[in-house]
mmCIF file of C-alpha atoms and ligand atoms in Angstrom:
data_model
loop_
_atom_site.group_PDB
_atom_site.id
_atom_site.type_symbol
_atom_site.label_atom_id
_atom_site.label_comp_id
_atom_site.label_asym_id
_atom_site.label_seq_id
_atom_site.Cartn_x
_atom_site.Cartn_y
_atom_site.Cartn_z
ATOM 1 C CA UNK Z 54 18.712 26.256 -17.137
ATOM 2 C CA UNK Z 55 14.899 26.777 -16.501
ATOM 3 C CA UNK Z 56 15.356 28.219 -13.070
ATOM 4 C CA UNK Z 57 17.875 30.454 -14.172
ATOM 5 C CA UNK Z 58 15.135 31.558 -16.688
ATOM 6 C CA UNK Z 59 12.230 31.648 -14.312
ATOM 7 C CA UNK Z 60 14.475 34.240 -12.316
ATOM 8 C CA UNK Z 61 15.471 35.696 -15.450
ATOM 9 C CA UNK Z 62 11.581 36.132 -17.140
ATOM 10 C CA UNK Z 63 10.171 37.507 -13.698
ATOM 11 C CA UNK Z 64 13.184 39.795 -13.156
ATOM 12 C CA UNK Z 65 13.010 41.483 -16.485
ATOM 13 C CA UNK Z 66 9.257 42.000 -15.940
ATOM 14 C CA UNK Z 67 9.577 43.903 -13.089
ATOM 15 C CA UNK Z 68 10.771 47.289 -14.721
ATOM 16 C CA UNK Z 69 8.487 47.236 -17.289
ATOM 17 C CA UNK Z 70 5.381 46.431 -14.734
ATOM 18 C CA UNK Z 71 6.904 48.949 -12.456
ATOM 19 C CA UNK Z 72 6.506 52.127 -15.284
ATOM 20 C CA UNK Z 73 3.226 51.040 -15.901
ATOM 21 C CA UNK Z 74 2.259 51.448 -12.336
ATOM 22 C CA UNK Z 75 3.441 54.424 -12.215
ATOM 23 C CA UNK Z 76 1.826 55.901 -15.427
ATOM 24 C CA UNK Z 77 -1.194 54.594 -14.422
ATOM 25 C CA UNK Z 78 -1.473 56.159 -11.341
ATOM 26 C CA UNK Z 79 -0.328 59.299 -12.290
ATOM 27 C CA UNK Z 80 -2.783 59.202 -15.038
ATOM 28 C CA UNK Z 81 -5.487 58.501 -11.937
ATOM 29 C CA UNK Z 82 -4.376 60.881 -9.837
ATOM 30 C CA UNK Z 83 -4.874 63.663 -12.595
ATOM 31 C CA UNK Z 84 -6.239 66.470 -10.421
ATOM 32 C CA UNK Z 85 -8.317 67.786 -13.211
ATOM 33 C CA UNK Z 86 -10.575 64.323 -13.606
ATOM 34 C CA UNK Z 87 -12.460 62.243 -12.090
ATOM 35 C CA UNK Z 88 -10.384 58.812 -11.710
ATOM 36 C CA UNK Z 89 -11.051 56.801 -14.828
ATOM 37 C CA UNK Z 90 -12.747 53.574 -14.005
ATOM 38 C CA UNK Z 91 -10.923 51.744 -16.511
ATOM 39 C CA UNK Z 92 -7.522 52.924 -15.837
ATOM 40 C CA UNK Z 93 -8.529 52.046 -11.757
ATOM 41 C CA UNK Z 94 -9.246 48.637 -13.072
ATOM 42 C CA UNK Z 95 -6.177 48.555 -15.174
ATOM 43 C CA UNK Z 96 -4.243 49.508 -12.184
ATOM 44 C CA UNK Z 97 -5.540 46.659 -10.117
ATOM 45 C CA UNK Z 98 -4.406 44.235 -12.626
ATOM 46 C CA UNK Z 99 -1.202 45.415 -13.076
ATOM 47 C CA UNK Z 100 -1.071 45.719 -9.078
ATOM 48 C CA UNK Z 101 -1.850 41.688 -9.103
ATOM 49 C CA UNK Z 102 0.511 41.188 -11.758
ATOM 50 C CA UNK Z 103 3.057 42.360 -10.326
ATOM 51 C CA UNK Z 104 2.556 40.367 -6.766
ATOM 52 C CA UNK Z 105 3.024 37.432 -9.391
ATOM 53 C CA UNK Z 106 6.070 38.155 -10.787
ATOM 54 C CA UNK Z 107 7.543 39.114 -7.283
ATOM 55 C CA UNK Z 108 6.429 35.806 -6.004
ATOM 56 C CA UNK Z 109 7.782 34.140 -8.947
ATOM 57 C CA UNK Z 110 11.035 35.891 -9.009
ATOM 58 C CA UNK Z 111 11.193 34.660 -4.911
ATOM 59 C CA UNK Z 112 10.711 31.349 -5.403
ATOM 60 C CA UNK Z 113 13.305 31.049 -8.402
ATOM 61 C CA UNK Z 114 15.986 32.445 -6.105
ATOM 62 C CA UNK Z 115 15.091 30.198 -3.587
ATOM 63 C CA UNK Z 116 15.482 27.421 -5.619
ATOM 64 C CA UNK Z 117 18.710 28.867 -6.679
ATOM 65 C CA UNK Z 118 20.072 29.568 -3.159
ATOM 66 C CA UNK Z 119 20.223 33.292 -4.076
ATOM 67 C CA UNK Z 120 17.502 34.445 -1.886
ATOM 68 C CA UNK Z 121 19.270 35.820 0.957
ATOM 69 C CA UNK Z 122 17.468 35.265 3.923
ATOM 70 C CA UNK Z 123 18.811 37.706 6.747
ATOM 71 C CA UNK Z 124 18.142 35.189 9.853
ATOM 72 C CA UNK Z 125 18.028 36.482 13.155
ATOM 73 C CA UNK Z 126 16.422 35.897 16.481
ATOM 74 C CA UNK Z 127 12.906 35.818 16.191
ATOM 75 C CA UNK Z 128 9.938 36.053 18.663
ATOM 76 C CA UNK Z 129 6.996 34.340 16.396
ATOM 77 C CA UNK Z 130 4.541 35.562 18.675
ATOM 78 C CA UNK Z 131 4.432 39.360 17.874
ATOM 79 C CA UNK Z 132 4.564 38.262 14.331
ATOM 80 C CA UNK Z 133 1.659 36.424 14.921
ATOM 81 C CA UNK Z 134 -0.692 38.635 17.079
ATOM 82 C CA UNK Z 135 0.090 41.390 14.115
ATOM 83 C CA UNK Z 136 -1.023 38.712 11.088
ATOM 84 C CA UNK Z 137 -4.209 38.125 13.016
ATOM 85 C CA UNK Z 138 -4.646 42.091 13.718
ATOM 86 C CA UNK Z 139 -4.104 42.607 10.366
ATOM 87 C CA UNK Z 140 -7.195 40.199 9.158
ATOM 88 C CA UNK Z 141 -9.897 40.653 11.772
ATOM 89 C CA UNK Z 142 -11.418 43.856 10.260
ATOM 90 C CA UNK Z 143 -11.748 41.831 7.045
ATOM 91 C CA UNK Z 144 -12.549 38.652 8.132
ATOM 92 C CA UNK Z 145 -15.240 40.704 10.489
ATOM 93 C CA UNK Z 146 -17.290 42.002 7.321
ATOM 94 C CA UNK Z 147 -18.131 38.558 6.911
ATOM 95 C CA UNK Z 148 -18.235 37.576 10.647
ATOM 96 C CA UNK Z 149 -15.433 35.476 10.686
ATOM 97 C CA UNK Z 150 -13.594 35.437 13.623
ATOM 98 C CA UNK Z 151 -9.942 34.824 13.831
ATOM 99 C CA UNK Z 152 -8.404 34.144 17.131
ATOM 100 C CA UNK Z 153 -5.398 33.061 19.165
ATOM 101 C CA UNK Z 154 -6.128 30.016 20.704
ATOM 102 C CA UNK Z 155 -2.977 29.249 23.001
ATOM 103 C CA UNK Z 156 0.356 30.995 22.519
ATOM 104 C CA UNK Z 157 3.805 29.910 23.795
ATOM 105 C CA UNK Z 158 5.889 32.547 25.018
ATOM 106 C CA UNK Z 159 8.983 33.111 24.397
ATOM 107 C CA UNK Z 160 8.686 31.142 20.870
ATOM 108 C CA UNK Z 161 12.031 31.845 19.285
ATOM 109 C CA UNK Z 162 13.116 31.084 15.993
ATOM 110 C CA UNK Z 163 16.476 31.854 14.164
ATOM 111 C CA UNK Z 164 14.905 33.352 10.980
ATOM 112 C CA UNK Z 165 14.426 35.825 8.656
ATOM 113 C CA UNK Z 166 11.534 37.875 10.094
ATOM 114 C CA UNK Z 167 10.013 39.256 6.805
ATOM 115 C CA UNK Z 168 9.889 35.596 5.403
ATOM 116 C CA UNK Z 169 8.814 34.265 8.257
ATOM 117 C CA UNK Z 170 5.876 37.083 8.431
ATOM 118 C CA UNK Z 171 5.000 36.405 4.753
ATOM 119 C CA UNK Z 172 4.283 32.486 6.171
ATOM 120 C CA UNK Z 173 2.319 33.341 8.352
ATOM 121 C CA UNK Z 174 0.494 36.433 6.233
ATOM 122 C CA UNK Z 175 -0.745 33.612 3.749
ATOM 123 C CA UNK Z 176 -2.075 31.024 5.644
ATOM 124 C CA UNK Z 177 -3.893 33.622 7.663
ATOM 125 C CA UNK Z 178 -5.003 34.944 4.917
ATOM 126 C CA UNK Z 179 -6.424 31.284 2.974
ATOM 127 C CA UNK Z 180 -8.041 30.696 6.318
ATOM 128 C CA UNK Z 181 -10.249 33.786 6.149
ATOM 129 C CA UNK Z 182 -10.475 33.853 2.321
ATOM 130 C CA UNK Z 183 -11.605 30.177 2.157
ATOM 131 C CA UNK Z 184 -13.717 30.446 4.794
ATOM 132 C CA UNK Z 185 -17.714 30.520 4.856
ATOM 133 C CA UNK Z 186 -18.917 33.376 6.461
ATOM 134 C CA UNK Z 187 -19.811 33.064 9.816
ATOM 135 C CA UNK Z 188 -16.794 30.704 11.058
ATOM 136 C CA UNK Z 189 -13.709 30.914 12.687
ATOM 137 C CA UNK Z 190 -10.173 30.940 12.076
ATOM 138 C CA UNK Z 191 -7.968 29.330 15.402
ATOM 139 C CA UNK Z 192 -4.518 30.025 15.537
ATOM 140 C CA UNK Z 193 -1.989 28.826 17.639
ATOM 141 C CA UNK Z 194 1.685 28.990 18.461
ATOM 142 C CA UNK Z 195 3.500 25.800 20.454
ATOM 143 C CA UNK Z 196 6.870 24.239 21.694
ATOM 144 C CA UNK Z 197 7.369 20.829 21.511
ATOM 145 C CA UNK Z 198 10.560 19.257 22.483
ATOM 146 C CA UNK Z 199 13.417 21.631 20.250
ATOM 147 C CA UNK Z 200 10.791 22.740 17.953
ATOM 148 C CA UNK Z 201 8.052 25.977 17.612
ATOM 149 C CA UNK Z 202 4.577 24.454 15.986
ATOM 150 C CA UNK Z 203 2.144 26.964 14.057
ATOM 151 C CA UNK Z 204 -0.975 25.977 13.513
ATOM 152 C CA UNK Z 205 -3.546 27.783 11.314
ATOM 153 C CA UNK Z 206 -7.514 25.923 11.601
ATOM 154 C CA UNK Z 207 -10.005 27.342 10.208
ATOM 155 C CA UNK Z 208 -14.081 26.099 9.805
ATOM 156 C CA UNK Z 209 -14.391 26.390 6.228
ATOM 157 C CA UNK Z 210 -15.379 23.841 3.273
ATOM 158 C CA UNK Z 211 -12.347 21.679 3.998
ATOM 159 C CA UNK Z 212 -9.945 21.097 0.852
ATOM 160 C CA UNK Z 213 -10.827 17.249 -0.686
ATOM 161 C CA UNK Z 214 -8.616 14.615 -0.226
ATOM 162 C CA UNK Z 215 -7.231 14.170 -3.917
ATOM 163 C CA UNK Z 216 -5.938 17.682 -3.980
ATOM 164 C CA UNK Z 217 -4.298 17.318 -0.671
ATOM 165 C CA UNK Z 218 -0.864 15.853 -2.113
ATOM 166 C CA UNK Z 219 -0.624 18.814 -4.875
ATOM 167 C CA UNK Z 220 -1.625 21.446 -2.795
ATOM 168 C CA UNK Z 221 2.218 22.846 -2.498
ATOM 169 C CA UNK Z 222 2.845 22.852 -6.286
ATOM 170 C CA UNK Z 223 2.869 26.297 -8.241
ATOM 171 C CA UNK Z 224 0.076 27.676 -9.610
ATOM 172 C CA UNK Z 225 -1.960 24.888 -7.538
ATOM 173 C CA UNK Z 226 -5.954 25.885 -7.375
ATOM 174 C CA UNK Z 227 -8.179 23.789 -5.905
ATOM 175 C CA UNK Z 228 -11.114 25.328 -7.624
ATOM 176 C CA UNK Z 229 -10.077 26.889 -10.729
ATOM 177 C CA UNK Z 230 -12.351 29.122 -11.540
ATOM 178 C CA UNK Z 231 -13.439 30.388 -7.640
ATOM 179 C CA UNK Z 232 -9.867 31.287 -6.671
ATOM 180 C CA UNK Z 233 -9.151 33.030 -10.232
ATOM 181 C CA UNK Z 234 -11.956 35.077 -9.125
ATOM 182 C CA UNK Z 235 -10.460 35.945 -5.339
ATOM 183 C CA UNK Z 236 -7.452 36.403 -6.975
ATOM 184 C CA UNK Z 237 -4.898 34.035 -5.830
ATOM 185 C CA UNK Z 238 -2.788 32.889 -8.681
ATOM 186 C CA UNK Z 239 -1.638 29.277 -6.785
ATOM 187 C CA UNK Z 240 1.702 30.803 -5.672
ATOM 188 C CA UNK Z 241 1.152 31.227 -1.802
ATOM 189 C CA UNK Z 242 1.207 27.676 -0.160
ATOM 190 C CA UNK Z 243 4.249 27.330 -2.774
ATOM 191 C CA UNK Z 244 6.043 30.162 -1.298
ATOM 192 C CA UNK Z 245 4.851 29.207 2.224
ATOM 193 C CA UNK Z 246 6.875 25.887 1.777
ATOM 194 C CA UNK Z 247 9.735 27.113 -0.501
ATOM 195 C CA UNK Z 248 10.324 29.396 2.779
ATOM 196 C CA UNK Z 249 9.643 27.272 5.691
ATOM 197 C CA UNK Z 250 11.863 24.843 4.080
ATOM 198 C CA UNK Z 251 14.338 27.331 4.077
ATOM 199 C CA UNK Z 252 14.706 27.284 7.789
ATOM 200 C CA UNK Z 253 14.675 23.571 7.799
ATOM 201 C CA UNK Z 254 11.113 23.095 9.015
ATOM 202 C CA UNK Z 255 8.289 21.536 7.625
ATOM 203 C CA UNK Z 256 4.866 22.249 6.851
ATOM 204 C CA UNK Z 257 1.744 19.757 6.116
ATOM 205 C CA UNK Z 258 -2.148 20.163 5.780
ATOM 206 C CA UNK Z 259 -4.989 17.983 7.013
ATOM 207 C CA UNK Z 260 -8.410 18.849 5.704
ATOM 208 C CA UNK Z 261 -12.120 17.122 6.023
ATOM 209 C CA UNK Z 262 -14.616 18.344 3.987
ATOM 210 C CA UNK Z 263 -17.259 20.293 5.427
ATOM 211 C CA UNK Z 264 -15.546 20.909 8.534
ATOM 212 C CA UNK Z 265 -12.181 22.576 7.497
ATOM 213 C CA UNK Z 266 -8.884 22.605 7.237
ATOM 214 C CA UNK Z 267 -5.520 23.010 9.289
ATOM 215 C CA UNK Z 268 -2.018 24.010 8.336
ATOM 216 C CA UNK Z 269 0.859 23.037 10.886
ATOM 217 C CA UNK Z 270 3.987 24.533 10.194
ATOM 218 C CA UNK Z 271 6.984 23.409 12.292
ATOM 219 C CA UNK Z 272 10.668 24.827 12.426
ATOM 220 C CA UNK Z 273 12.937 24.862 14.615
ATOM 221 C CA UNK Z 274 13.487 26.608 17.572
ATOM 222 C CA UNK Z 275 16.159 29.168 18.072
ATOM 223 C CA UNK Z 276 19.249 27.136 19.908
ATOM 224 C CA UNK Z 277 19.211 30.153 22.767
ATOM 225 C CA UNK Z 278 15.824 28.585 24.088
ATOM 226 C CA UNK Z 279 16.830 24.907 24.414
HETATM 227 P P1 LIG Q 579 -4.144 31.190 -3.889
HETATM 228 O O1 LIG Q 579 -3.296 32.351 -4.226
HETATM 229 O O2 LIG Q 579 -4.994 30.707 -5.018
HETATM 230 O O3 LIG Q 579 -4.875 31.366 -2.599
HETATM 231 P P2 LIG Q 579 -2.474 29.233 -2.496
HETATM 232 O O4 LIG Q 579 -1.230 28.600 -2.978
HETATM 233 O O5 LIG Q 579 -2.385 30.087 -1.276
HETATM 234 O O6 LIG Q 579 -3.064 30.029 -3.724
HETATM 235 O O7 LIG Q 579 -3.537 28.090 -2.249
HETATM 236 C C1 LIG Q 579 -3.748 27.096 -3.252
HETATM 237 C C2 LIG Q 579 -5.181 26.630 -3.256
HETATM 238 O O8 LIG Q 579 -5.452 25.871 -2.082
HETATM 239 C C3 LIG Q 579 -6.199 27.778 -3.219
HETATM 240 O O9 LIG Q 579 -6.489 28.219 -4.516
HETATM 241 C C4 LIG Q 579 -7.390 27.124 -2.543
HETATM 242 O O10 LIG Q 579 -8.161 26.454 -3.496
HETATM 243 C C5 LIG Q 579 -6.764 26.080 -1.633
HETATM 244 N N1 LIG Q 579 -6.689 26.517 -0.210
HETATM 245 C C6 LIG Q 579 -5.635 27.085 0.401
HETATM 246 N N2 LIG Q 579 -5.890 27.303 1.704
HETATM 247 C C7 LIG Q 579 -7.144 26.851 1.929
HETATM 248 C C8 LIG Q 579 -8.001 26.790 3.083
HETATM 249 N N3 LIG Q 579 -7.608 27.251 4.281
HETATM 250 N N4 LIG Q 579 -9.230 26.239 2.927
HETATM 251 C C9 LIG Q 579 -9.644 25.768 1.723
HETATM 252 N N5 LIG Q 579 -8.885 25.801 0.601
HETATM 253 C C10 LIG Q 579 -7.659 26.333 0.700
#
């Protein structure tokens, strides 16, 4: 059936994507030349390309139940503080600064830690990305009754109303055009709920324009805690 095929499509493209990466860069790491522009260019596509097809290939086996996620105890908060380390110097070229607001410790989840860093990675990473330069990105990590509560604000131009209810969907853009040119190909928020909805949790949006946007993602917590 067509999930079976999305799965089957993105896993068949990953061998053939994978040589060409590796041609490529051997063919730019040719000691005697200079690194050809076009074949660095050609190796950035192929690099974004293949983040597609990886995401793709994730999201059919999650649909399928074949994505095995290897849950475990999980402390969200070093998670967290490492996301957030990992953006400042790039949200800092364009003064944005990304902070931890409040942070609720211990904050245990039982969940696969690399999904659950991959969550966190993207809307991190749409926070500072969307933002205007100049703002701020607030993060913060809660309990409330038996559940953990993400939330990831930022100050940017706010996501309109109408696109608020397709926002999850595949290959989703708000603006067309501006995010084909940063790059995103509409798969992260997709993946962000295909995954949080994996650990039986939930995630939603609110967003007014000109002001920003917030993500809240909430999961359970880990049954040790209660
Ligand atoms: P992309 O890879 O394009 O970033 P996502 O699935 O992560 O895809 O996001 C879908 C769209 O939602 C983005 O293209 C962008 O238009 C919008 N978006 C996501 N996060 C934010 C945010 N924090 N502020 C404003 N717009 C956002």
């Amino acid at each position: 059936d067509l999930q079976n095929y999305a799965a089957d499509a993105a896993h068949e493209l990953r061998t053939p994507l994978a040589n060409l990466r590796a041609e490529l860069e051997t063919a730019i790491q040719e000691p005697s030349r200079v690194p050809d522009p076009l074949l660095v260019s050609l190796a950035e596509e192929v690099h974004r390309m293949t983040r597609i097809v990886t995401d793709l290939l994730t999201l059919a086996k999650l649909d399928l139940r074949q994505y095995a996620l290897r849950k475990e105890r999980v402390e969200l908060e070093p998670i967290l503080r490492e996301v957030c380390e990992t953006w400042i110097p790039i949200a800092a070229e364009r003064k944005i600064e990304v902070s931890v607001r409040e942070c609720a410790s211990p904050a245990s989840v039982d969940g696969d830690p690399v999904a659950l860093r991959r969550i966190l990675m993207n809307l991190v990473e749409n926070a500072v990305k969307y933002n205007r330069d100049g703002g701020r990105v607030d993060v913060s990590l809660r309990r409330a009754d038996n559940t953990i509560i993400v939330e990831v604000g930022d100050t940017g131009p706010g996501i309109p109303a109408e696109h608020l209810p397709r926002l999850f969907r595949r290959f989703y853009r708000v603006d067309q055009a501006r995010s084909r040119e940063t790059g995103g190909a509409g798969l992260g928020l997709a993946l962000c709920k295909s995954f949080v909805e994996a650990h039986e949790g939930t995630i939603a949006v609110r967003s007014v324009e000109g002001q920003g946007t917030a993500f809240t993602v909430t999961l359970p917590a880990e049954r040790g805690m209660l």
